[in-house]
Amino acid sequence: LTRIYLDHNATTPVRPEVVQAMLPFLTGGFGNPSSPHAEGRVARRAVEEAREQVALLLEAEPRDLVFTSGATEANAQAILGRMGEGRILLSAVEHPSVLDAAAALGPEGGSWRRIPVDGHGRIRMDLLEEALGEGAALVAVMAANNEVGTLQPLGEVLRLAQERRVPVHVDAVQMPGKHTFSVAGIPSGSASLSGHKFGGPKGVGVLWVHPEHRLRPWLRGGGQERGRRAGTENVAGIVGMGEAARLCRLEAKQRQAALARAELRFLEALRRRGVGVQRHGDPDPAGRLPGTLSLRFPGHRGQDLLIALDLAGVAISLGSACSSGAAEPSRVLAAMGLPTTENLESVRISLGGGETVDELEEAAARISRCLVVKRSSDKDLGAPS
Ligand code: PMP
């Protein structure tokens, strides 16, 4: 049975070019980039070249990038580094690495506050404006949601925050390879990326910090990353993310188009098989990422479907991968107002864009079979269909 991987928002396969770029730094090139000798200088050069590649992807200045152990660390630094500066406002659909970092600041309403979203998962601008009126030290709004793919109205958020001179943190983890994203329009604040979400290795990410944005360093010690993040750099990981960023920038347009095509083909393949499905998020393709499908199969528990599909050779996820394993309703879908029963009937299918027509057809066929099997076993049990 050939497996079909449809969980690219959880993580992506490491690109072969990335592996090739990393190999020298896992074998001979073991120098510490902080060392002044030749071995160290080779590593330093590699780290700085990778920084330039990531900067090109983000349209940033290389010196404004801080390499981290991933987006969880970058988000934690962005939130916790503003501790004591005032209240932090977050959209209710932020990734747990943002929401839970804020929760560490104390009870909601005091040092931080969640701003509700509408039924498509988009931040309520009226409520954000109201909250900003009371003063804030930071607004954290993700570029696109990892579960439903909804794009946030970043332009509007940035404009409103700038009027009040409030910096903005943008979790842009889901953007590379799926949608254009640049930090050029962020007047003050920070943005995070994660290498493994766009063909790079796991355990490496980046935080872009506007040169005038005040952020208290969280990891201190050796003074690496201009004193903004201590710890010997993950040289091979950084080099891998740099190569992934380079490829991502070169292929941006084709990849986005491929994702949109794959999504249409896949949905059409489901429709042709008579599979009843409800899609969450913005119905307008301009309002969401291509290839991210938050779907409800009425009458089927998402967790059961995930397990059945895994056995049938298709990898999908329940809401976000970080909380899967437990059949808890998705926090994102709940924030969008979906009732719990419907929430628990929802799964996330996220495409990579590289799927062949045959793979998409086969995935739809396997899904359809799993739903039929489930329906007939319900009948055996006398359960409502
Ligand atoms: N933010 C978003 C939107 C994500 O999807 C993820 C990954 N699930 C993260 C942050 C965390 O990234 P990492 O895996 O690099 O810690």
Short mmCIF file of C-alpha atoms and ligand atoms in Angstrom, two decimals:
data_model
loop_
_atom_site.label_atom_id
_atom_site.label_comp_id
_atom_site.label_asym_id
_atom_site.label_seq_id
_atom_site.Cartn_x
_atom_site.Cartn_y
_atom_site.Cartn_z
CA LEU A 1 0.00 0.00 0.00
CA THR A 2 1.55 3.30 -1.04
CA ARG A 3 1.04 5.99 1.54
CA ILE A 4 -0.43 9.34 0.64
CA TYR A 5 0.70 12.19 2.87
CA LEU A 6 -1.90 14.95 3.20
CA ASP A 7 -0.67 16.65 6.36
CA HIS A 8 1.72 19.30 5.05
CA ASN A 9 0.60 21.95 7.55
CA ALA A 10 1.93 19.69 10.33
CA THR A 11 5.26 19.23 8.62
CA THR A 12 6.70 18.87 5.13
CA PRO A 13 9.18 16.36 3.71
CA VAL A 14 12.77 17.63 3.81
CA ARG A 15 13.80 18.53 0.27
CA PRO A 16 16.72 16.54 -1.18
CA GLU A 17 18.57 19.80 -1.99
CA VAL A 18 18.23 20.73 1.68
CA VAL A 19 19.75 17.42 2.80
CA GLN A 20 22.66 17.97 0.38
CA ALA A 21 23.25 21.48 1.70
CA MET A 22 23.21 20.26 5.31
CA LEU A 23 25.44 17.20 4.91
CA PRO A 24 28.82 18.99 4.96
CA PHE A 25 27.91 20.52 8.33
CA LEU A 26 26.98 17.18 9.85
CA THR A 27 30.24 15.60 8.72
CA GLY A 28 33.47 17.58 8.20
CA GLY A 29 32.29 21.11 8.84
CA PHE A 30 31.75 20.91 12.56
CA GLY A 31 33.23 24.29 13.53
CA ASN A 32 31.62 26.57 16.07
CA PRO A 33 30.55 29.78 14.30
CA SER A 34 31.75 31.84 17.28
CA SER A 35 35.32 30.49 16.95
CA PRO A 36 37.80 32.81 15.23
CA HIS A 37 39.80 29.96 13.64
CA ALA A 38 39.36 28.60 10.12
CA GLU A 39 36.91 25.86 11.17
CA GLY A 40 34.77 28.42 12.96
CA ARG A 41 34.89 30.86 10.06
CA VAL A 42 33.57 28.23 7.63
CA ALA A 43 30.58 27.66 9.91
CA ARG A 44 30.05 31.40 10.41
CA ARG A 45 30.01 32.01 6.65
CA ALA A 46 27.43 29.25 6.18
CA VAL A 47 25.18 30.68 8.89
CA GLU A 48 25.40 34.18 7.39
CA GLU A 49 24.67 32.92 3.88
CA ALA A 50 21.59 31.15 5.20
CA ARG A 51 20.56 34.35 6.99
CA GLU A 52 20.70 36.17 3.65
CA GLN A 53 18.50 33.55 2.00
CA VAL A 54 15.88 33.73 4.74
CA ALA A 55 16.07 37.54 4.61
CA LEU A 56 15.41 37.47 0.86
CA LEU A 57 12.36 35.27 1.42
CA LEU A 58 10.99 37.71 4.01
CA GLU A 59 12.22 40.90 2.29
CA ALA A 60 14.04 41.66 5.54
CA GLU A 61 17.50 42.91 6.49
CA PRO A 62 19.67 39.90 7.41
CA ARG A 63 20.80 41.62 10.62
CA ASP A 64 17.20 41.74 11.87
CA LEU A 65 16.87 37.93 11.87
CA VAL A 66 17.39 35.81 14.98
CA PHE A 67 17.73 32.06 14.48
CA THR A 68 15.84 29.96 17.02
CA SER A 69 15.02 26.32 17.70
CA GLY A 70 11.74 26.68 15.82
CA ALA A 71 8.63 28.80 15.70
CA THR A 72 7.54 27.79 19.20
CA GLU A 73 10.67 29.42 20.59
CA ALA A 74 10.37 32.41 18.24
CA ASN A 75 6.74 32.97 19.30
CA ALA A 76 7.61 32.57 22.99
CA GLN A 77 10.40 35.13 22.61
CA ALA A 78 8.08 37.53 20.79
CA ILE A 79 5.45 37.34 23.55
CA LEU A 80 7.52 36.89 26.70
CA GLY A 81 10.07 39.45 25.54
CA ARG A 82 7.33 42.09 25.94
CA MET A 83 6.53 41.05 29.50
CA GLY A 84 5.97 44.00 31.79
CA GLU A 85 5.51 46.46 28.91
CA GLY A 86 1.71 46.43 29.06
CA ARG A 87 -1.17 44.33 27.82
CA ILE A 88 -0.78 41.90 24.94
CA LEU A 89 -3.71 41.40 22.56
CA LEU A 90 -4.01 38.15 20.62
CA SER A 91 -6.43 36.74 18.11
CA ALA A 92 -8.41 33.84 19.59
CA VAL A 93 -7.13 31.50 16.85
CA GLU A 94 -3.39 31.90 17.48
CA HIS A 95 -1.23 28.78 17.60
CA PRO A 96 -0.85 27.29 21.12
CA SER A 97 2.78 28.46 21.15
CA VAL A 98 1.44 32.04 21.13
CA LEU A 99 -1.70 31.54 23.25
CA ASP A 100 0.02 29.51 25.93
CA ALA A 101 3.02 31.87 26.08
CA ALA A 102 0.52 34.65 26.79
CA ALA A 103 -1.24 32.49 29.37
CA ALA A 104 2.09 32.28 31.21
CA LEU A 105 1.80 36.05 31.78
CA GLY A 106 -1.10 35.55 34.18
CA PRO A 107 -4.88 35.54 34.06
CA GLU A 108 -6.59 36.70 30.87
CA GLY A 109 -7.87 40.26 31.08
CA GLY A 110 -4.89 41.42 33.12
CA SER A 111 -1.67 41.33 31.15
CA TRP A 112 -3.18 39.78 28.03
CA ARG A 113 -6.49 39.45 26.25
CA ARG A 114 -7.89 37.26 23.51
CA ILE A 115 -9.74 39.04 20.71
CA PRO A 116 -12.62 36.96 19.27
CA VAL A 117 -12.83 35.95 15.59
CA ASP A 118 -15.79 35.78 13.23
CA GLY A 119 -17.30 32.61 11.75
CA HIS A 120 -14.51 32.40 9.14
CA GLY A 121 -11.81 32.67 11.79
CA ARG A 122 -10.90 36.27 11.04
CA ILE A 123 -10.12 38.63 13.91
CA ARG A 124 -12.99 40.98 14.83
CA MET A 125 -11.52 44.34 13.86
CA ASP A 126 -14.16 46.26 15.81
CA LEU A 127 -13.19 44.42 19.00
CA LEU A 128 -9.49 44.82 18.28
CA GLU A 129 -9.97 48.55 17.80
CA GLU A 130 -11.87 48.77 21.07
CA ALA A 131 -9.17 46.87 22.96
CA LEU A 132 -6.40 48.93 21.36
CA GLY A 133 -8.17 52.03 22.63
CA GLU A 134 -7.37 50.88 26.17
CA GLY A 135 -3.66 50.67 25.33
CA ALA A 136 -1.48 47.67 24.49
CA ALA A 137 2.18 46.65 24.36
CA LEU A 138 1.75 44.19 21.48
CA VAL A 139 -0.82 42.72 19.13
CA ALA A 140 -0.20 39.11 18.04
CA VAL A 141 -2.06 38.11 14.88
CA MET A 142 -1.01 35.17 12.73
CA ALA A 143 -0.75 35.62 8.96
CA ALA A 144 -2.71 32.46 8.15
CA ASN A 145 -4.29 29.89 10.41
CA ASN A 146 -2.70 26.43 10.45
CA GLU A 147 -6.02 24.60 10.91
CA VAL A 148 -8.46 26.36 8.60
CA GLY A 149 -6.12 28.40 6.37
CA THR A 150 -7.96 31.69 6.93
CA LEU A 151 -5.79 34.71 6.14
CA GLN A 152 -5.98 37.46 8.73
CA PRO A 153 -6.58 41.05 7.58
CA LEU A 154 -2.94 41.90 8.32
CA GLY A 155 -2.93 45.17 6.42
CA GLU A 156 -5.84 46.48 8.49
CA VAL A 157 -4.37 45.17 11.75
CA LEU A 158 -1.03 46.84 11.00
CA ARG A 159 -2.68 50.14 10.10
CA LEU A 160 -4.78 50.20 13.25
CA ALA A 161 -1.85 49.20 15.47
CA GLN A 162 0.42 51.79 13.88
CA GLU A 163 -2.10 54.56 14.57
CA ARG A 164 -1.79 53.64 18.24
CA ARG A 165 1.97 53.04 18.00
CA VAL A 166 1.53 49.42 19.06
CA PRO A 167 3.94 46.81 17.60
CA VAL A 168 2.57 43.66 15.96
CA HIS A 169 3.87 40.08 16.12
CA VAL A 170 2.99 37.99 13.09
CA ASP A 171 3.23 34.21 13.25
CA ALA A 172 3.86 33.62 9.54
CA VAL A 173 4.70 29.92 9.88
CA GLN A 174 2.08 28.73 7.38
CA MET A 175 2.90 31.26 4.67
CA PRO A 176 6.09 30.16 2.87
CA GLY A 177 5.30 28.08 -0.19
CA LYS A 178 1.57 28.77 0.07
CA HIS A 179 1.18 32.53 -0.06
CA THR A 180 3.30 35.64 -0.46
CA PHE A 181 4.48 37.14 2.79
CA SER A 182 6.90 39.93 3.52
CA VAL A 183 7.86 41.84 6.65
CA ALA A 184 8.42 44.98 4.56
CA GLY A 185 5.00 46.35 5.55
CA ILE A 186 5.39 45.80 9.31
CA PRO A 187 6.22 49.20 10.81
CA SER A 188 7.16 47.77 14.22
CA GLY A 189 7.17 44.34 15.80
CA SER A 190 8.29 40.83 14.91
CA ALA A 191 7.49 37.77 12.78
CA SER A 192 8.22 34.06 13.07
CA LEU A 193 8.91 31.19 10.64
CA SER A 194 9.66 27.49 11.08
CA GLY A 195 12.04 25.60 8.79
CA HIS A 196 10.16 22.32 8.72
CA LYS A 197 6.97 23.86 7.34
CA PHE A 198 8.60 24.65 3.99
CA GLY A 199 10.92 21.79 3.15
CA GLY A 200 13.60 22.45 5.75
CA PRO A 201 14.60 20.46 8.82
CA LYS A 202 12.79 20.43 12.18
CA GLY A 203 14.11 22.24 15.21
CA VAL A 204 15.10 25.45 13.46
CA GLY A 205 13.17 28.66 13.01
CA VAL A 206 13.62 32.37 12.83
CA LEU A 207 12.33 35.48 14.52
CA TRP A 208 12.46 38.69 12.54
CA VAL A 209 12.66 41.69 14.84
CA HIS A 210 12.15 45.23 13.61
CA PRO A 211 15.33 47.19 14.42
CA GLU A 212 13.42 49.59 16.69
CA HIS A 213 11.30 46.95 18.41
CA ARG A 214 12.23 46.41 22.05
CA LEU A 215 12.34 42.76 23.00
CA ARG A 216 13.96 41.47 26.16
CA PRO A 217 16.18 38.47 25.31
CA TRP A 218 14.89 35.26 26.78
CA LEU A 219 17.95 33.02 26.40
CA ARG A 220 21.06 34.68 27.76
CA GLY A 221 24.65 33.59 28.03
CA GLY A 222 27.05 33.40 25.14
CA GLY A 223 25.81 36.50 23.35
CA GLN A 224 25.15 34.76 20.02
CA GLU A 225 22.73 36.32 17.52
CA ARG A 226 23.87 39.82 18.65
CA GLY A 227 22.90 39.04 22.20
CA ARG A 228 19.30 38.32 21.23
CA ARG A 229 19.43 34.53 21.55
CA ALA A 230 22.27 32.81 23.35
CA GLY A 231 23.33 29.28 22.48
CA THR A 232 25.63 27.77 19.87
CA GLU A 233 23.86 27.93 16.54
CA ASN A 234 22.29 24.85 14.97
CA VAL A 235 24.57 25.28 11.96
CA ALA A 236 23.33 22.37 9.82
CA GLY A 237 19.71 23.21 10.61
CA ILE A 238 20.18 26.87 9.78
CA VAL A 239 21.92 25.98 6.51
CA GLY A 240 19.03 23.63 5.68
CA MET A 241 16.43 26.31 6.37
CA GLY A 242 18.43 28.75 4.25
CA GLU A 243 18.37 26.38 1.29
CA ALA A 244 14.66 25.70 1.80
CA ALA A 245 14.05 29.47 1.84
CA ARG A 246 16.00 29.90 -1.40
CA LEU A 247 13.99 27.18 -3.17
CA CYS A 248 10.74 28.49 -1.74
CA ARG A 249 11.36 31.98 -3.09
CA LEU A 250 12.34 30.68 -6.54
CA GLU A 251 9.29 28.44 -6.79
CA ALA A 252 6.72 30.60 -4.96
CA LYS A 253 4.40 31.26 -7.90
CA GLN A 254 4.37 27.70 -9.28
CA ARG A 255 3.85 26.22 -5.84
CA GLN A 256 0.88 28.39 -5.05
CA ALA A 257 -0.72 27.61 -8.39
CA ALA A 258 -0.03 23.89 -7.92
CA LEU A 259 -1.67 23.95 -4.49
CA ALA A 260 -4.78 25.68 -5.80
CA ARG A 261 -5.03 23.16 -8.66
CA ALA A 262 -4.52 20.18 -6.36
CA GLU A 263 -7.18 21.47 -3.99
CA LEU A 264 -9.76 21.81 -6.78
CA ARG A 265 -8.96 18.36 -8.16
CA PHE A 266 -9.20 16.77 -4.73
CA LEU A 267 -12.54 18.39 -3.85
CA GLU A 268 -13.87 17.47 -7.29
CA ALA A 269 -12.75 13.87 -6.78
CA LEU A 270 -14.65 13.75 -3.47
CA ARG A 271 -17.74 15.29 -5.06
CA ARG A 272 -17.71 12.77 -7.91
CA ARG A 273 -17.81 9.99 -5.33
CA GLY A 274 -20.81 11.58 -3.65
CA VAL A 275 -18.94 12.32 -0.43
CA GLY A 276 -20.88 14.84 1.65
CA VAL A 277 -18.54 17.38 3.12
CA GLN A 278 -18.71 20.76 4.81
CA ARG A 279 -15.76 23.11 4.56
CA HIS A 280 -14.84 25.50 7.38
CA GLY A 281 -13.20 28.88 6.95
CA ASP A 282 -13.51 31.54 4.32
CA PRO A 283 -15.41 30.27 1.25
CA ASP A 284 -13.59 32.89 -0.85
CA PRO A 285 -10.25 31.47 -2.11
CA ALA A 286 -8.75 34.98 -1.81
CA GLY A 287 -9.35 34.83 1.94
CA ARG A 288 -7.44 31.64 2.67
CA LEU A 289 -4.38 29.56 1.93
CA PRO A 290 -4.63 27.20 -1.03
CA GLY A 291 -4.41 23.54 -0.05
CA THR A 292 -5.55 23.81 3.57
CA LEU A 293 -8.88 22.02 3.94
CA SER A 294 -10.71 22.01 7.24
CA LEU A 295 -13.50 19.57 6.50
CA ARG A 296 -16.44 18.10 8.34
CA PHE A 297 -17.84 14.74 7.27
CA PRO A 298 -21.26 14.82 8.94
CA GLY A 299 -21.98 11.77 11.05
CA HIS A 300 -18.31 10.70 11.24
CA ARG A 301 -16.07 11.38 14.21
CA GLY A 302 -12.89 13.04 13.03
CA GLN A 303 -10.75 10.85 15.24
CA ASP A 304 -12.26 7.63 13.86
CA LEU A 305 -11.77 8.86 10.32
CA LEU A 306 -8.16 9.79 11.01
CA ILE A 307 -7.43 6.28 12.33
CA ALA A 308 -9.31 4.53 9.52
CA LEU A 309 -7.50 6.63 6.93
CA ASP A 310 -4.15 5.99 8.53
CA LEU A 311 -4.81 2.25 8.21
CA ALA A 312 -5.87 2.88 4.60
CA GLY A 313 -2.57 4.66 3.97
CA VAL A 314 -3.64 8.30 4.07
CA ALA A 315 -2.12 10.71 6.59
CA ILE A 316 -4.37 13.57 7.71
CA SER A 317 -4.82 15.41 10.98
CA LEU A 318 -7.38 16.53 13.53
CA GLY A 319 -7.29 20.29 13.84
CA SER A 320 -3.70 21.04 14.71
CA ALA A 321 -1.19 18.22 15.02
CA CYS A 322 0.06 19.61 18.31
CA SER A 323 -3.17 18.71 20.07
CA SER A 324 -3.99 15.51 18.17
CA GLY A 325 -3.84 12.21 19.97
CA ALA A 326 -6.56 13.45 22.31
CA ALA A 327 -10.08 13.78 20.94
CA GLU A 328 -10.52 17.30 22.19
CA PRO A 329 -12.48 19.74 20.08
CA SER A 330 -10.31 22.12 18.08
CA ARG A 331 -9.85 25.45 19.85
CA VAL A 332 -9.81 27.22 16.49
CA LEU A 333 -13.13 25.77 15.29
CA ALA A 334 -14.64 26.46 18.73
CA ALA A 335 -13.50 30.10 18.54
CA MET A 336 -15.21 30.26 15.13
CA GLY A 337 -18.44 29.25 16.84
CA LEU A 338 -18.72 25.66 15.64
CA PRO A 339 -20.79 23.48 18.02
CA THR A 340 -18.82 20.71 19.75
CA THR A 341 -20.45 17.80 17.89
CA GLU A 342 -19.61 19.34 14.52
CA ASN A 343 -16.17 20.29 15.79
CA LEU A 344 -15.46 16.65 16.68
CA GLU A 345 -16.58 15.61 13.18
CA SER A 346 -13.92 17.78 11.57
CA VAL A 347 -10.49 16.95 10.19
CA ARG A 348 -7.73 18.86 8.49
CA ILE A 349 -6.37 17.81 5.13
CA SER A 350 -3.39 19.87 4.00
CA LEU A 351 -1.89 19.37 0.58
CA GLY A 352 1.68 19.92 -0.54
CA GLY A 353 1.00 20.80 -4.16
CA GLY A 354 3.25 18.01 -5.46
CA GLU A 355 0.48 15.38 -5.50
CA THR A 356 -0.19 13.67 -8.82
CA VAL A 357 -3.72 13.48 -10.22
CA ASP A 358 -3.68 9.74 -9.47
CA GLU A 359 -2.70 10.32 -5.85
CA LEU A 360 -5.51 12.83 -5.36
CA GLU A 361 -8.02 10.43 -6.93
CA GLU A 362 -6.74 7.56 -4.83
CA ALA A 363 -6.91 9.65 -1.62
CA ALA A 364 -10.52 10.60 -2.41
CA ALA A 365 -11.33 6.94 -3.15
CA ARG A 366 -9.83 5.80 0.15
CA ILE A 367 -11.75 8.49 2.06
CA SER A 368 -14.97 7.50 0.34
CA ARG A 369 -14.36 3.81 1.20
CA CYS A 370 -13.67 4.63 4.86
CA LEU A 371 -16.92 6.58 5.08
CA VAL A 372 -18.89 3.72 3.48
CA VAL A 373 -17.33 1.15 5.81
CA LYS A 374 -18.20 3.33 8.78
CA ARG A 375 -21.77 3.79 7.55
CA SER A 376 -22.37 0.06 7.11
CA SER A 377 -20.88 -0.78 10.51
CA ASP A 378 -23.18 1.84 12.05
CA LYS A 379 -26.12 -0.02 10.48
CA ASP A 380 -24.90 -3.33 11.92
CA LEU A 381 -24.94 -1.73 15.33
CA GLY A 382 -28.30 -0.16 14.74
CA ALA A 383 -26.79 3.26 15.25
CA PRO A 384 -28.32 6.25 13.53
CA SER A 385 -26.75 6.78 10.13
N1 PMP B 1 2.81 28.52 14.56
C1 PMP B 1 2.05 27.87 13.68
C2 PMP B 1 0.97 28.61 12.95
C3 PMP B 1 2.26 26.51 13.43
O1 PMP B 1 1.50 25.87 12.55
C4 PMP B 1 3.30 25.83 14.14
C5 PMP B 1 3.55 24.36 13.91
N2 PMP B 1 2.45 23.54 14.26
C6 PMP B 1 4.08 26.56 15.06
C7 PMP B 1 3.80 27.90 15.23
C8 PMP B 1 5.17 25.92 15.85
O2 PMP B 1 6.30 25.70 15.05
P1 PMP B 1 7.47 24.70 15.48
O3 PMP B 1 7.01 23.34 15.10
O4 PMP B 1 8.65 25.14 14.68
O5 PMP B 1 7.71 24.87 16.94
#
